[in-house]
Amino acid sequence: MFAIPLGDDGARLRPLEPRHAEEFLTHMDRGREFIGRYIRLPDVVTDLESSRAYLRSYAEKAATDTGRIYGIWMDGGLVGGVLFRTMDTQRGVAEAGCWLEPSAAGKGLVTRAARVIIDWAIEERGIHRVEWVAAAANEPSIAVARRLGMTRDGVLRESYFYRGKRHDMEVWSILAPEWHTHKQAMHA
């Protein structure tokens, strides 16, 4: 199994697999309220069986090349993750996303991890457009989209019904040629 260093702080990115179900559940329990402010993940992963099922669904997506999920580990523990919720290599479009427990927030982990998976999708899988969809109120997620060099495509007004309320969703994206330019600027 591979682990990719995310910087000098010891953070690592690696596939999140069904065998991590117990650690994934423990991690979700630590960050359940924080993570659940904008996304359903903590409502889906509620016990060991649902944790296994969720990770199994991504193992199946990986096997069919329609999605991926990666964990971010820091100091030996799972603290968050990034994923391709969807990936359509025929159309060249993928939707990336993230989550993080409160103890890991504000360290740039999601931005660093998202850079790795976006670069892989564009350079290795031929994805042309990577999308990032976030609740308009989710300022940290939108800040990540900006740091990744993405462009705000628009707002899907009240399109996301979550916890009894309708939320506006912002759609951000980066195209392969823009990614190449963004990468060059980062390394200049």
PDB file of N, CA and C in Angstrom, residues 38-73:
ATOM      1  N   TYR A  38     -22.120  20.493   7.085  1.00  0.00           N
ATOM      2  CA  TYR A  38     -22.447  20.732   5.675  1.00  0.00           C
ATOM      3  C   TYR A  38     -22.604  19.477   4.832  1.00  0.00           C
ATOM      4  N   ILE A  39     -22.143  18.346   5.335  1.00  0.00           N
ATOM      5  CA  ILE A  39     -22.207  17.130   4.513  1.00  0.00           C
ATOM      6  C   ILE A  39     -22.843  15.977   5.280  1.00  0.00           C
ATOM      7  N   ARG A  40     -23.400  15.029   4.534  1.00  0.00           N
ATOM      8  CA  ARG A  40     -24.135  13.890   5.094  1.00  0.00           C
ATOM      9  C   ARG A  40     -23.262  12.768   5.636  1.00  0.00           C
ATOM     10  N   LEU A  41     -21.991  12.801   5.372  1.00  0.00           N
ATOM     11  CA  LEU A  41     -21.117  11.681   5.726  1.00  0.00           C
ATOM     12  C   LEU A  41     -21.330  11.177   7.155  1.00  0.00           C
ATOM     13  N   PRO A  42     -21.381  12.041   8.185  1.00  0.00           N
ATOM     14  CA  PRO A  42     -21.584  11.513   9.532  1.00  0.00           C
ATOM     15  C   PRO A  42     -22.984  10.932   9.758  1.00  0.00           C
ATOM     16  N   ASP A  43     -23.929  11.303   8.928  1.00  0.00           N
ATOM     17  CA  ASP A  43     -25.273  10.729   9.022  1.00  0.00           C
ATOM     18  C   ASP A  43     -25.334   9.347   8.359  1.00  0.00           C
ATOM     19  N   VAL A  44     -24.377   9.079   7.486  1.00  0.00           N
ATOM     20  CA  VAL A  44     -24.314   7.805   6.767  1.00  0.00           C
ATOM     21  C   VAL A  44     -23.463   6.796   7.534  1.00  0.00           C
ATOM     22  N   VAL A  45     -22.359   7.264   8.107  1.00  0.00           N
ATOM     23  CA  VAL A  45     -21.432   6.402   8.850  1.00  0.00           C
ATOM     24  C   VAL A  45     -21.756   6.529  10.336  1.00  0.00           C
ATOM     25  N   THR A  46     -22.599   5.609  10.825  1.00  0.00           N
ATOM     26  CA  THR A  46     -23.101   5.709  12.198  1.00  0.00           C
ATOM     27  C   THR A  46     -22.701   4.543  13.091  1.00  0.00           C
ATOM     28  N   ASP A  47     -22.292   3.436  12.481  1.00  0.00           N
ATOM     29  CA  ASP A  47     -21.863   2.260  13.236  1.00  0.00           C
ATOM     30  C   ASP A  47     -20.869   1.494  12.370  1.00  0.00           C
ATOM     31  N   LEU A  48     -20.338   0.400  12.915  1.00  0.00           N
ATOM     32  CA  LEU A  48     -19.294  -0.331  12.197  1.00  0.00           C
ATOM     33  C   LEU A  48     -19.786  -0.869  10.855  1.00  0.00           C
ATOM     34  N   GLU A  49     -21.001  -1.382  10.818  1.00  0.00           N
ATOM     35  CA  GLU A  49     -21.527  -1.933   9.561  1.00  0.00           C
ATOM     36  C   GLU A  49     -21.680  -0.846   8.495  1.00  0.00           C
ATOM     37  N   SER A  50     -22.215   0.310   8.865  1.00  0.00           N
ATOM     38  CA  SER A  50     -22.379   1.385   7.876  1.00  0.00           C
ATOM     39  C   SER A  50     -21.020   1.949   7.455  1.00  0.00           C
ATOM     40  N   SER A  51     -20.055   1.928   8.364  1.00  0.00           N
ATOM     41  CA  SER A  51     -18.701   2.366   8.020  1.00  0.00           C
ATOM     42  C   SER A  51     -18.096   1.422   6.981  1.00  0.00           C
ATOM     43  N   ARG A  52     -18.236   0.120   7.222  1.00  0.00           N
ATOM     44  CA  ARG A  52     -17.740  -0.880   6.261  1.00  0.00           C
ATOM     45  C   ARG A  52     -18.446  -0.730   4.916  1.00  0.00           C
ATOM     46  N   ALA A  53     -19.758  -0.571   4.961  1.00  0.00           N
ATOM     47  CA  ALA A  53     -20.534  -0.465   3.717  1.00  0.00           C
ATOM     48  C   ALA A  53     -20.111   0.768   2.915  1.00  0.00           C
ATOM     49  N   TYR A  54     -19.901   1.882   3.598  1.00  0.00           N
ATOM     50  CA  TYR A  54     -19.486   3.109   2.912  1.00  0.00           C
ATOM     51  C   TYR A  54     -18.127   2.902   2.230  1.00  0.00           C
ATOM     52  N   LEU A  55     -17.169   2.356   2.974  1.00  0.00           N
ATOM     53  CA  LEU A  55     -15.844   2.136   2.400  1.00  0.00           C
ATOM     54  C   LEU A  55     -15.877   1.069   1.313  1.00  0.00           C
ATOM     55  N   ARG A  56     -16.741   0.060   1.464  1.00  0.00           N
ATOM     56  CA  ARG A  56     -16.914  -0.954   0.424  1.00  0.00           C
ATOM     57  C   ARG A  56     -17.448  -0.323  -0.860  1.00  0.00           C
ATOM     58  N   SER A  57     -18.385   0.616  -0.713  1.00  0.00           N
ATOM     59  CA  SER A  57     -18.951   1.274  -1.909  1.00  0.00           C
ATOM     60  C   SER A  57     -17.860   2.014  -2.679  1.00  0.00           C
ATOM     61  N   TYR A  58     -16.892   2.594  -1.956  1.00  0.00           N
ATOM     62  CA  TYR A  58     -15.782   3.273  -2.641  1.00  0.00           C
ATOM     63  C   TYR A  58     -14.765   2.287  -3.202  1.00  0.00           C
ATOM     64  N   ALA A  59     -14.611   1.130  -2.575  1.00  0.00           N
ATOM     65  CA  ALA A  59     -13.749   0.090  -3.147  1.00  0.00           C
ATOM     66  C   ALA A  59     -14.336  -0.366  -4.483  1.00  0.00           C
ATOM     67  N   GLU A  60     -15.667  -0.476  -4.525  1.00  0.00           N
ATOM     68  CA  GLU A  60     -16.334  -0.840  -5.789  1.00  0.00           C
ATOM     69  C   GLU A  60     -16.182   0.267  -6.818  1.00  0.00           C
ATOM     70  N   LYS A  61     -16.298   1.527  -6.385  1.00  0.00           N
ATOM     71  CA  LYS A  61     -16.089   2.647  -7.318  1.00  0.00           C
ATOM     72  C   LYS A  61     -14.663   2.629  -7.860  1.00  0.00           C
ATOM     73  N   ALA A  62     -13.685   2.361  -6.994  1.00  0.00           N
ATOM     74  CA  ALA A  62     -12.293   2.298  -7.447  1.00  0.00           C
ATOM     75  C   ALA A  62     -12.119   1.171  -8.465  1.00  0.00           C
ATOM     76  N   ALA A  63     -12.749   0.029  -8.196  1.00  0.00           N
ATOM     77  CA  ALA A  63     -12.634  -1.120  -9.097  1.00  0.00           C
ATOM     78  C   ALA A  63     -13.267  -0.847 -10.458  1.00  0.00           C
ATOM     79  N   THR A  64     -14.294  -0.016 -10.488  1.00  0.00           N
ATOM     80  CA  THR A  64     -14.961   0.321 -11.749  1.00  0.00           C
ATOM     81  C   THR A  64     -14.528   1.684 -12.291  1.00  0.00           C
ATOM     82  N   ASP A  65     -13.539   2.294 -11.628  1.00  0.00           N
ATOM     83  CA  ASP A  65     -12.975   3.581 -12.049  1.00  0.00           C
ATOM     84  C   ASP A  65     -14.028   4.691 -12.082  1.00  0.00           C
ATOM     85  N   THR A  66     -14.928   4.681 -11.088  1.00  0.00           N
ATOM     86  CA  THR A  66     -15.983   5.701 -11.031  1.00  0.00           C
ATOM     87  C   THR A  66     -15.906   6.557  -9.766  1.00  0.00           C
ATOM     88  N   GLY A  67     -14.869   6.378  -8.966  1.00  0.00           N
ATOM     89  CA  GLY A  67     -14.680   7.168  -7.757  1.00  0.00           C
ATOM     90  C   GLY A  67     -13.510   6.638  -6.960  1.00  0.00           C
ATOM     91  N   ARG A  68     -13.069   7.416  -5.991  1.00  0.00           N
ATOM     92  CA  ARG A  68     -11.948   7.032  -5.129  1.00  0.00           C
ATOM     93  C   ARG A  68     -12.141   7.716  -3.779  1.00  0.00           C
ATOM     94  N   ILE A  69     -11.547   7.141  -2.740  1.00  0.00           N
ATOM     95  CA  ILE A  69     -11.549   7.761  -1.417  1.00  0.00           C
ATOM     96  C   ILE A  69     -10.176   7.568  -0.787  1.00  0.00           C
ATOM     97  N   TYR A  70      -9.660   8.632  -0.188  1.00  0.00           N
ATOM     98  CA  TYR A  70      -8.340   8.623   0.427  1.00  0.00           C
ATOM     99  C   TYR A  70      -8.434   9.223   1.821  1.00  0.00           C
ATOM    100  N   GLY A  71      -7.687   8.642   2.756  1.00  0.00           N
ATOM    101  CA  GLY A  71      -7.630   9.185   4.104  1.00  0.00           C
ATOM    102  C   GLY A  71      -6.409  10.050   4.278  1.00  0.00           C
ATOM    103  N   ILE A  72      -6.542  11.022   5.170  1.00  0.00           N
ATOM    104  CA  ILE A  72      -5.415  11.847   5.577  1.00  0.00           C
ATOM    105  C   ILE A  72      -5.064  11.419   6.997  1.00  0.00           C
ATOM    106  N   TRP A  73      -3.836  10.944   7.163  1.00  0.00           N
ATOM    107  CA  TRP A  73      -3.358  10.506   8.468  1.00  0.00           C
ATOM    108  C   TRP A  73      -2.336  11.502   8.990  1.00  0.00           C
TER     109      TRP A  73
END
